[in-house]
XYZ file of C-alpha atoms in Angstrom:
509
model
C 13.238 -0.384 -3.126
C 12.852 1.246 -0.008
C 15.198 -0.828 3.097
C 13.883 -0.386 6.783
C 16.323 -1.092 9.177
C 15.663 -2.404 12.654
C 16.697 -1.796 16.018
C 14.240 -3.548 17.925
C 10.574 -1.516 17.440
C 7.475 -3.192 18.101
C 6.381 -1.284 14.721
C 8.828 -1.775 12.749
C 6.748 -4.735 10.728
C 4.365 -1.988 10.559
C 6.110 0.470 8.850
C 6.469 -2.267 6.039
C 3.413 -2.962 5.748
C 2.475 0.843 5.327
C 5.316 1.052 2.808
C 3.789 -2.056 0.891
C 0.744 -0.725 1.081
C 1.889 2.229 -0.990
C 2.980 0.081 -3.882
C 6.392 0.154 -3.123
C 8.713 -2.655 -2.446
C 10.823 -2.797 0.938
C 12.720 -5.072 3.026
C 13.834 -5.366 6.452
C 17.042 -5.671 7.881
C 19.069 -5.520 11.374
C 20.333 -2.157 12.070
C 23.840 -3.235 11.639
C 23.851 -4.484 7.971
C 27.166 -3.379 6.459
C 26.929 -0.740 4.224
C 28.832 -2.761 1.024
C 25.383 -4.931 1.712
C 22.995 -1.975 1.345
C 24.732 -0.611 -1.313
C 24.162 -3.963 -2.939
C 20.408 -3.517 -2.503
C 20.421 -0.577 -4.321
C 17.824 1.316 -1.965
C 16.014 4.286 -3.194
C 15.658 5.431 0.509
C 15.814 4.024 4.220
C 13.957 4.108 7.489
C 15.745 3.719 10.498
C 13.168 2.182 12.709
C 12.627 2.947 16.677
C 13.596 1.083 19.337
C 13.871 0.915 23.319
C 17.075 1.679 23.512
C 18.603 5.305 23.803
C 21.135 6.526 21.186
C 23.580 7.752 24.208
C 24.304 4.360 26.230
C 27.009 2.661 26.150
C 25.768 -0.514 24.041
C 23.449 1.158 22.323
C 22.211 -0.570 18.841
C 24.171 2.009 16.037
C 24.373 1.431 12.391
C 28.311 1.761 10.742
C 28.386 5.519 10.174
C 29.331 4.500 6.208
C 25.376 4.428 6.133
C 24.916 8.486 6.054
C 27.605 8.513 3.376
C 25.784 6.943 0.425
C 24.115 9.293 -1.197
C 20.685 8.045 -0.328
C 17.532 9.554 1.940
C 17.685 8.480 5.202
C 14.379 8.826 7.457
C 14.643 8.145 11.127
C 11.644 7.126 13.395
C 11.870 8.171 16.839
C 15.110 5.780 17.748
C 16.200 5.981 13.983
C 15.724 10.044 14.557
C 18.203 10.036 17.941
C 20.692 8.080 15.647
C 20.565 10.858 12.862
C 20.945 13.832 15.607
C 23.458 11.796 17.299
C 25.471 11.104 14.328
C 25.511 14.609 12.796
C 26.507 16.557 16.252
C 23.230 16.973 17.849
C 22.537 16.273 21.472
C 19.922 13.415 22.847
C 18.894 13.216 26.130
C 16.226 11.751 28.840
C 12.892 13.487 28.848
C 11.823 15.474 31.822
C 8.080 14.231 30.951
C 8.349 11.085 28.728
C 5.505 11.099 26.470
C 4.169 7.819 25.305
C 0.479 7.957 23.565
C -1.870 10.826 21.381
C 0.139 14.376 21.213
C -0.622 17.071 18.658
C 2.453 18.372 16.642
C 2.598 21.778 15.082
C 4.188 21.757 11.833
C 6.813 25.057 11.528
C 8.407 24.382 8.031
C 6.889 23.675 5.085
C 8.968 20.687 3.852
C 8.608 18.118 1.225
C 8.198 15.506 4.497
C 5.071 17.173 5.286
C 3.794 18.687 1.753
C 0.025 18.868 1.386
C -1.391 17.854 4.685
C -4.663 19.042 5.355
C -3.372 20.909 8.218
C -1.054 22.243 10.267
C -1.437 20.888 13.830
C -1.058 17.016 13.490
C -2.848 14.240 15.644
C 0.363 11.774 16.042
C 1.203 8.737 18.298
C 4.568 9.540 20.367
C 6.120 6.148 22.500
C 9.712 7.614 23.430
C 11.705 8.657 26.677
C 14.160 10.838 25.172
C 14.210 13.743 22.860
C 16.783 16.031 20.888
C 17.977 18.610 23.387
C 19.885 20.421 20.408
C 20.028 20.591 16.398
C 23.181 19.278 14.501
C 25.037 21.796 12.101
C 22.628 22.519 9.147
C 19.990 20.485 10.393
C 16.383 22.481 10.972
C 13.047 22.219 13.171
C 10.556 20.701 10.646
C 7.307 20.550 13.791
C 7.095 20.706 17.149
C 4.994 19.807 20.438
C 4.378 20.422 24.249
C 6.358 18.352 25.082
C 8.884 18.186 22.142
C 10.541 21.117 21.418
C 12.199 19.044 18.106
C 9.110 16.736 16.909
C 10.835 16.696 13.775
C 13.682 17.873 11.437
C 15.335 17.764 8.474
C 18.738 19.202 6.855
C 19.207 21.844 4.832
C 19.560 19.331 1.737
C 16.764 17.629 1.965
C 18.307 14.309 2.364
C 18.084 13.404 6.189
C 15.292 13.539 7.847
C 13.913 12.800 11.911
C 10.110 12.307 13.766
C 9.765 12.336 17.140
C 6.455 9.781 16.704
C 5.786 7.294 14.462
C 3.503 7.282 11.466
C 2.979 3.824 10.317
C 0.763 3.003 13.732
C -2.861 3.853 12.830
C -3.181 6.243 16.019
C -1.430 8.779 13.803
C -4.301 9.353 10.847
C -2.135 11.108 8.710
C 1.180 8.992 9.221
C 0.836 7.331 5.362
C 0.852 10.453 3.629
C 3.970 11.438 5.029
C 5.537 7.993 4.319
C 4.258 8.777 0.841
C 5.659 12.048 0.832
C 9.161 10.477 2.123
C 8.596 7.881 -0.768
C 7.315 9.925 -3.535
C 8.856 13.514 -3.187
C 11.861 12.864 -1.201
C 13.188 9.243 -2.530
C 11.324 9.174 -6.066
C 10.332 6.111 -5.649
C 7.664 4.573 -8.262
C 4.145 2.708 -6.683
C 5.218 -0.597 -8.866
C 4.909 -3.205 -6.337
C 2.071 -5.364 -7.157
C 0.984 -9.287 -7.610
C 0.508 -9.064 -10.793
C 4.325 -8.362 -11.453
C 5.303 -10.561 -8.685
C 3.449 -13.614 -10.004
C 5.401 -13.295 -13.328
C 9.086 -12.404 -11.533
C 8.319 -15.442 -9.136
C 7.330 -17.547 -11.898
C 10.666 -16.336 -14.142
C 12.482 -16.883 -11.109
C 11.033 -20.433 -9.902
C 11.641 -21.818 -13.378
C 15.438 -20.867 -13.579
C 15.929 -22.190 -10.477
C 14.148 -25.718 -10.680
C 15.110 -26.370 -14.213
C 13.669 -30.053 -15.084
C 13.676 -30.868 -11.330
C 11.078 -32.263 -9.293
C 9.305 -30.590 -6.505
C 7.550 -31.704 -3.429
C 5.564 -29.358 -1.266
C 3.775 -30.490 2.221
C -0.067 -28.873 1.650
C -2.502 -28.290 4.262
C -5.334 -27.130 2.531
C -4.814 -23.713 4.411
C -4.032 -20.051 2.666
C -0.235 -20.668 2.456
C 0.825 -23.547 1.508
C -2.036 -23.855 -1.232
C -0.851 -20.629 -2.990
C 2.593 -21.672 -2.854
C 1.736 -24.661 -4.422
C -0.693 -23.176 -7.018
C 2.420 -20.376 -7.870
C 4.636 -23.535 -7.769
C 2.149 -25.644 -9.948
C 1.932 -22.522 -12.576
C 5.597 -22.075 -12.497
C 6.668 -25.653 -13.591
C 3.407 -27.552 -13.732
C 3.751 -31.523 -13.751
C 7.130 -31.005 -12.132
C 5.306 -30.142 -8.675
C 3.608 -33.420 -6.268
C 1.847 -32.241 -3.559
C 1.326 -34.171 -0.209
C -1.619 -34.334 2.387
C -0.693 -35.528 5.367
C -4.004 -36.537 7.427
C -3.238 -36.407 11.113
C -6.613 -36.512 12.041
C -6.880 -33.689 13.731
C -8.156 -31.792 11.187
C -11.401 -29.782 10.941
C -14.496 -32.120 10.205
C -14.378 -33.726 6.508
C -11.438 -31.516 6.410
C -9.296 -33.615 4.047
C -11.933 -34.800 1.483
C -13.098 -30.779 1.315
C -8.946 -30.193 0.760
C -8.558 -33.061 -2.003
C -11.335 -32.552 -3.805
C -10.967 -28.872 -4.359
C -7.338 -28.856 -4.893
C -7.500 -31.799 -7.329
C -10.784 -30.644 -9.384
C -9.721 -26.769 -8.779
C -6.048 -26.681 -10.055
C -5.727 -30.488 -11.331
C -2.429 -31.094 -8.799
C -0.939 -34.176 -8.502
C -2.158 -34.852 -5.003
C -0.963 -37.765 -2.640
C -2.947 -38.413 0.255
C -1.354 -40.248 3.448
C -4.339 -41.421 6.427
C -1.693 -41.366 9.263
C -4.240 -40.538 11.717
C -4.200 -43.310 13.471
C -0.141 -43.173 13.378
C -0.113 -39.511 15.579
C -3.494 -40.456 18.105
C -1.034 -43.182 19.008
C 1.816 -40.942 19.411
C 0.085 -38.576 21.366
C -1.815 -41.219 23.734
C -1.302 -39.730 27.299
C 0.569 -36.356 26.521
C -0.656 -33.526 27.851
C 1.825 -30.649 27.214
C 1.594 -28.513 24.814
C 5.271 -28.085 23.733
C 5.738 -31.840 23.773
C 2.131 -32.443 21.536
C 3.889 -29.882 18.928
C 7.131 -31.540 19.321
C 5.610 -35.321 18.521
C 3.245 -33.859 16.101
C 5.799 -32.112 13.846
C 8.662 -34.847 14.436
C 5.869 -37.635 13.483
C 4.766 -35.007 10.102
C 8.396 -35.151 9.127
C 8.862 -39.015 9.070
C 5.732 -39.815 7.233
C 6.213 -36.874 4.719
C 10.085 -38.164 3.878
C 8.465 -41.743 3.477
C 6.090 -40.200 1.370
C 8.453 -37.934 -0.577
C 11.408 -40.748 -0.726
C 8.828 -42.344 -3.295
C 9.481 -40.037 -6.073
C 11.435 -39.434 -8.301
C 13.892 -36.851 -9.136
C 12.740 -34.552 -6.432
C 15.403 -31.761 -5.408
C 13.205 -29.207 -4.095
C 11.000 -28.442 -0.983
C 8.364 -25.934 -1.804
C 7.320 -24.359 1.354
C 4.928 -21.069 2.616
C 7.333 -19.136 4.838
C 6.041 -15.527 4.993
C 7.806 -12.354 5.586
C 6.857 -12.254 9.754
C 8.698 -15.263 9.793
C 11.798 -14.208 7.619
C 12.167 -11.170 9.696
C 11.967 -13.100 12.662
C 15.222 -15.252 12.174
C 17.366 -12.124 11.406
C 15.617 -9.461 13.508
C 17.211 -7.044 15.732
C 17.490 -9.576 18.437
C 18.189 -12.478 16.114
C 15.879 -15.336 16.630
C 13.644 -15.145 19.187
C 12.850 -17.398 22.335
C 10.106 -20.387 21.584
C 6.973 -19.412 21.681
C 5.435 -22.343 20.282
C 7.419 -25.312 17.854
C 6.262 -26.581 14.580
C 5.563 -23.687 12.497
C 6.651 -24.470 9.541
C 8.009 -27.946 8.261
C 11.813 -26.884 10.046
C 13.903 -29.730 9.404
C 12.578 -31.013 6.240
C 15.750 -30.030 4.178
C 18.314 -31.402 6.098
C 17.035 -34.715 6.898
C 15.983 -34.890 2.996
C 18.910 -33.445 1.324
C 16.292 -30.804 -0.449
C 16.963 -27.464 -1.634
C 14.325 -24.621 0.097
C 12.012 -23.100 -1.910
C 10.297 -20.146 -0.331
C 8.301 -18.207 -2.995
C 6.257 -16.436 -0.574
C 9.425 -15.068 1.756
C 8.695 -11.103 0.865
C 4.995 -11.578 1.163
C 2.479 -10.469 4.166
C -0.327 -12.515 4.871
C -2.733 -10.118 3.403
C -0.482 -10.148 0.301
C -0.559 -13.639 0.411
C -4.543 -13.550 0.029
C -4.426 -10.813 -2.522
C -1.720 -13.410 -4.760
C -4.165 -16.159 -4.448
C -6.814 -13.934 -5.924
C -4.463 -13.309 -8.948
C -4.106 -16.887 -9.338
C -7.273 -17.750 -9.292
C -7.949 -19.208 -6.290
C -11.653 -19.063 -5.152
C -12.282 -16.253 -2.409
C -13.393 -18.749 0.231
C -10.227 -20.926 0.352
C -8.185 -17.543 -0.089
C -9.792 -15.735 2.547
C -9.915 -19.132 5.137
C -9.078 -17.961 8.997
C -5.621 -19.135 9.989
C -5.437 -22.898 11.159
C -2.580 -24.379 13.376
C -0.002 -27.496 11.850
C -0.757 -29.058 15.138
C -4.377 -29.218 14.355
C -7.258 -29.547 16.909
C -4.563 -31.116 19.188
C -3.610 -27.342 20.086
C -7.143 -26.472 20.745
C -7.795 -29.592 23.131
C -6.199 -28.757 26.299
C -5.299 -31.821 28.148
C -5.255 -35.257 26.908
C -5.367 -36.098 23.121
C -8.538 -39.122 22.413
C -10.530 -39.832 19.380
C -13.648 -39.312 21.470
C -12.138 -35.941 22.627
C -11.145 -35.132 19.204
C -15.309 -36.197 17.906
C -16.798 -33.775 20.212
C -14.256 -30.753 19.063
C -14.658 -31.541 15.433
C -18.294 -31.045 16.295
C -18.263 -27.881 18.547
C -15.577 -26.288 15.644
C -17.821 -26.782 12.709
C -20.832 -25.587 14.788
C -18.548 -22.355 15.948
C -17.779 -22.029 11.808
C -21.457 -22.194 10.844
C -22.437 -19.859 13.248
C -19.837 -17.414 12.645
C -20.524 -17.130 8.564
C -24.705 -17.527 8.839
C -24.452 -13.855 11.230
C -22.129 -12.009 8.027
C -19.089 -12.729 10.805
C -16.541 -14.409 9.618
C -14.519 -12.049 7.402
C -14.613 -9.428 9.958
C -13.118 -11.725 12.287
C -8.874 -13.274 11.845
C -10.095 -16.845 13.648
C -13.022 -17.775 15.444
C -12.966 -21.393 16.768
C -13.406 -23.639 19.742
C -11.140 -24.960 22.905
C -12.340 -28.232 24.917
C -10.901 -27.701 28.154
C -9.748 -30.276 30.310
C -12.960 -29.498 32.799
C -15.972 -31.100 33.695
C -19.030 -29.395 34.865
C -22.077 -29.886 37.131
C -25.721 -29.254 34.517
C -28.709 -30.274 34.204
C -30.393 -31.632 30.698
C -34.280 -33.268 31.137
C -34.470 -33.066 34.755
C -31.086 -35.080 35.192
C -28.050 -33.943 36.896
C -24.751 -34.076 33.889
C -20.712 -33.723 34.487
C -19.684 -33.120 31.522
C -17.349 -30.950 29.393
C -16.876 -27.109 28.885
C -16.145 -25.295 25.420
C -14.206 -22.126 25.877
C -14.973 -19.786 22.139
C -12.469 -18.183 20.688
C -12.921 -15.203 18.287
C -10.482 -12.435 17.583
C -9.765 -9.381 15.112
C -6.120 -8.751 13.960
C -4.342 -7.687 10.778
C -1.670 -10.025 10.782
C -1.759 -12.137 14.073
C 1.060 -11.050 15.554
C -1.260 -8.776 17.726
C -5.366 -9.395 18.110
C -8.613 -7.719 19.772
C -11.023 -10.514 21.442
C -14.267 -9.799 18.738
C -17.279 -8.019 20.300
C -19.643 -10.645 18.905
C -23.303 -9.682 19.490
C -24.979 -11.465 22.323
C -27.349 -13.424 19.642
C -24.758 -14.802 17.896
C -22.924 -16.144 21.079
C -26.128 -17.382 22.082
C -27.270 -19.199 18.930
C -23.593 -20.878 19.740
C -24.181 -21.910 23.227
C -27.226 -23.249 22.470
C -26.566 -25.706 19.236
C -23.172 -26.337 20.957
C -25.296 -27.806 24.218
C -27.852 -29.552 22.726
C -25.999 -30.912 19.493
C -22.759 -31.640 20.520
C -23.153 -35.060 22.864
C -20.585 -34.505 26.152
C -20.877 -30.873 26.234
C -22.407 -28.934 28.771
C -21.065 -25.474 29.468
C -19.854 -22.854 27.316
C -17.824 -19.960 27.955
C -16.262 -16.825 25.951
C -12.615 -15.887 25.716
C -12.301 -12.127 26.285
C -8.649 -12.038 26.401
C -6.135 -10.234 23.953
C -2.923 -10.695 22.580
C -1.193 -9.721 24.089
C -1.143 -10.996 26.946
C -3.047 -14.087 26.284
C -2.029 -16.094 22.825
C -4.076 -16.148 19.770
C -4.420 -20.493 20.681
C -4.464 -21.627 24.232
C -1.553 -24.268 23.801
């Protein structure tokens, strides 16, 4: 197990994912995790991540010096490497010339960290303000660049090691074969990190845990919660009742498509609740966002405890929580600021006296697809783009009506066909549409219209947290606006989001 601890880098979810994409397990912590806690962990190595702070102000971020103590291979990344220098005696300081973007390193010494690179001068990605001014004590220049005198080091030993820039970010093309090297030569770790032995710990696990208990888990019909529930369902079988919660503001024929697959695909026990006409009255006459999400997932709560009070013997709450969202409550910052409520079912266990069951907490979302391949689940509902809990409500700016929620059922499943029929959709993370809250002078058969405009939405991301508007070819937006005007009854306008994120949000609410 490798352990990455943070200290507030906007990559340092990426140099997980590179590590995990190596075969090799890791976890991520806050820079200040006690060392009786790592030791605990048992790591094989650790990262120190990088981070906007600088190693020599007065509240700067440190880790408990116990940490360089331990025995065990410590990379540091940019920040991570001022904290090594710093500790050991070397000297960090500001830049003349910060250096943030593509630099070429020269390699000097031929160490383990860099061992069988093609080459010797090194495209990398630098993002830092400071560099090391001066080497500690038995430390020793591993590369160097224009601007960066030290671009990396290492000790005499072998066991610590620094970079200047960082190479989990794809901008530096060779950054995974020195991770690998770090893993591999200099921490001996083994590639053993794959579904197939985390379906059958998880199962072990789930099993000693829930003994002859029942389970309840809230499904969506969306990538997470059905592979928790089909890991559940495999884990203890009978013991697991599922519940579908129809707000109606689902896709179109969204919860038949979700109950017959799940039922016929995996044999759940299924229980369906129509409370759609339950949340349109809710929601009659709100228009912001925040307080839609609030009513939505305060209204999902109270009809899924109703539901869930029914059974019997329940004790557990099966939920999808991924690894973003993990790291999230206990990053460097601790939890962050609202960005947008009703993520996840928060709330659930309190009001219901249930213990938490999270069997997807270490997972990515790509790892998340690749388990529901291993357990069977077909690739279509495995590879589904990402749908909001608040449903269509979230992609309905403005007022929430059945008739608004018709003609966006429509335009969505029009966006969907469109999308797979031009070999799109997999390339794509979402692709949907937004009914604005604007009407729009046109003209249909020689007669003047005001009616509505759909905005379409269609980005390319790894994980979501970040996300590239899609160059869609001007055919395939066209073939949209077109069926979108003429089959969709109150639309006349469409328009293309060509926003990223950030700034802009995946959603518009």
């Amino acid at each position: 197990m490798i352990l990455i601890l943070d200290f507030g880098s906007q990559y340092t979810q990426l140099i997980a994912r590179r590590i995990r994409e190596l075969r090799v397990y890791c976890e991520i912590h806050p820079f200040n995790l006690p060392a009786e806690d790592i030791l605990r962990r048992r790591p094989q190595g650790i990262i120190l991540s990088g981070g906007p702070a600088s190693v020599y102000d007065r509240e700067a971020p440190l880790p408990s010096g116990e940490l360089f103590a331990l025995g065990v291979p410590v990379l540091g990344i940019c920040y991570g490497m001022g904290v090594i220098a710093q500790h050991f005696g070397g000297r960090v300081s500001a830049a003349r010339e910060r250096e943030y973007g593509p630099a070429q390193i020269i390699i000097s010494d031929d160490s383990d960290l860099f061992a069988q690179l093609a080459t010797s001068s090194l495209q990398v990605w630098m993002s830092h303000g400071d560099r090391i001014e001066s080497l500690p004590p038995g430390f020793r220049i591993l590369a160097h660049s224009s601007n960066s005198p030290i671009a990396a080091f290492g000790d005499r030993e072998g066991k610590f090691f620094g970079v200047q820039f960082h190479p989990e970010v794809a901008h530096t093309p060779q950054g995974k074969e020195i991770l690998a090297n770090f893993l591999f030569r200099i921490c001996a770790a083994s590639p053993d990190w794959n579904m197939e032995n985390f379906v059958e710990r998880e199962v072990r696990r789930i099993r000693k845990r829930v003994g002859s208990a029942g389970v309840v888990c809230a499904l969506s019909g969306g990538v997470d919660s059905t592979v928790t529930a089909a890991l559940v369902h495999r884990a203890v079988g009978d013991q697991l009742t599922c519940v579908f919660v129809d707000n109606g503001l689902l896709r179109q024929r969204e919860a038949t498509r979700v109950m017959d697959f799940l039922t016929n695909a995996f044999h759940f026990c299924i229980r369906r609740v129509d409370a759609s006409q339950l949340f349109l009255d809710r929601l009659a006459g709100v228009e912001d966002p925040e307080q839609k999400r609030r009513i939505i997932g305060n209204t999902f709560i109270e009809v899924f405890e109703s539901e869930a009070r029914r059974l019997s013997n329940v004790q557990f709450l099966a939920q999808g929580t991924l690894y973003p969202d993990v790291i999230e409550s206990v990053s460097f910052k601790g939890p962050s600021a609202t960005i947008k409520s009703h993520h996840n079912v928060g709330g659930l266990p309190e009001r219901m006296h249930l213990e938490l069951l999270e069997p997807l907490r270490e997972l990515f979302k790509d790892e998340v697809r690749e388990l529901g391949t291993v357990l069977g689940i077909p690739h279509e509902i495995v590879h589904r783009h990402p749908f909001p809990g608040p449903g269509l409500a979230i992609r309905m700016i403005g007022a929430v009506t059945r008739e608004r929620i018709t003609i966006l059922q429509r335009a969505d499943a029009i966006v969907d066909e469109e999308i797979r029929a031009a070999g799109w959709y997999e390339q794509l993370w979402q692709a949907f549409a937004v009914l604005l809250p604007v009407k729009t002078v046109g003209v249909m058969g020689d007669t003047r219209t005001y009616e509505n405009v759909i905005a379409v939405r269609a980005v390319q991301s790894v994980d979501g947290m970040t996300a590239d508007w899609a160059r869609l070819p001007a055919e395939v937006l066209a073939r949209i606006s077109s069926r979108l005007i003429n089959e969709v009854q109150g639309i006349n306008r469409v328009v293309y989001d060509i926003s990223s994120k950030p700034p802009a949000t995946i959603e518009w609410e």
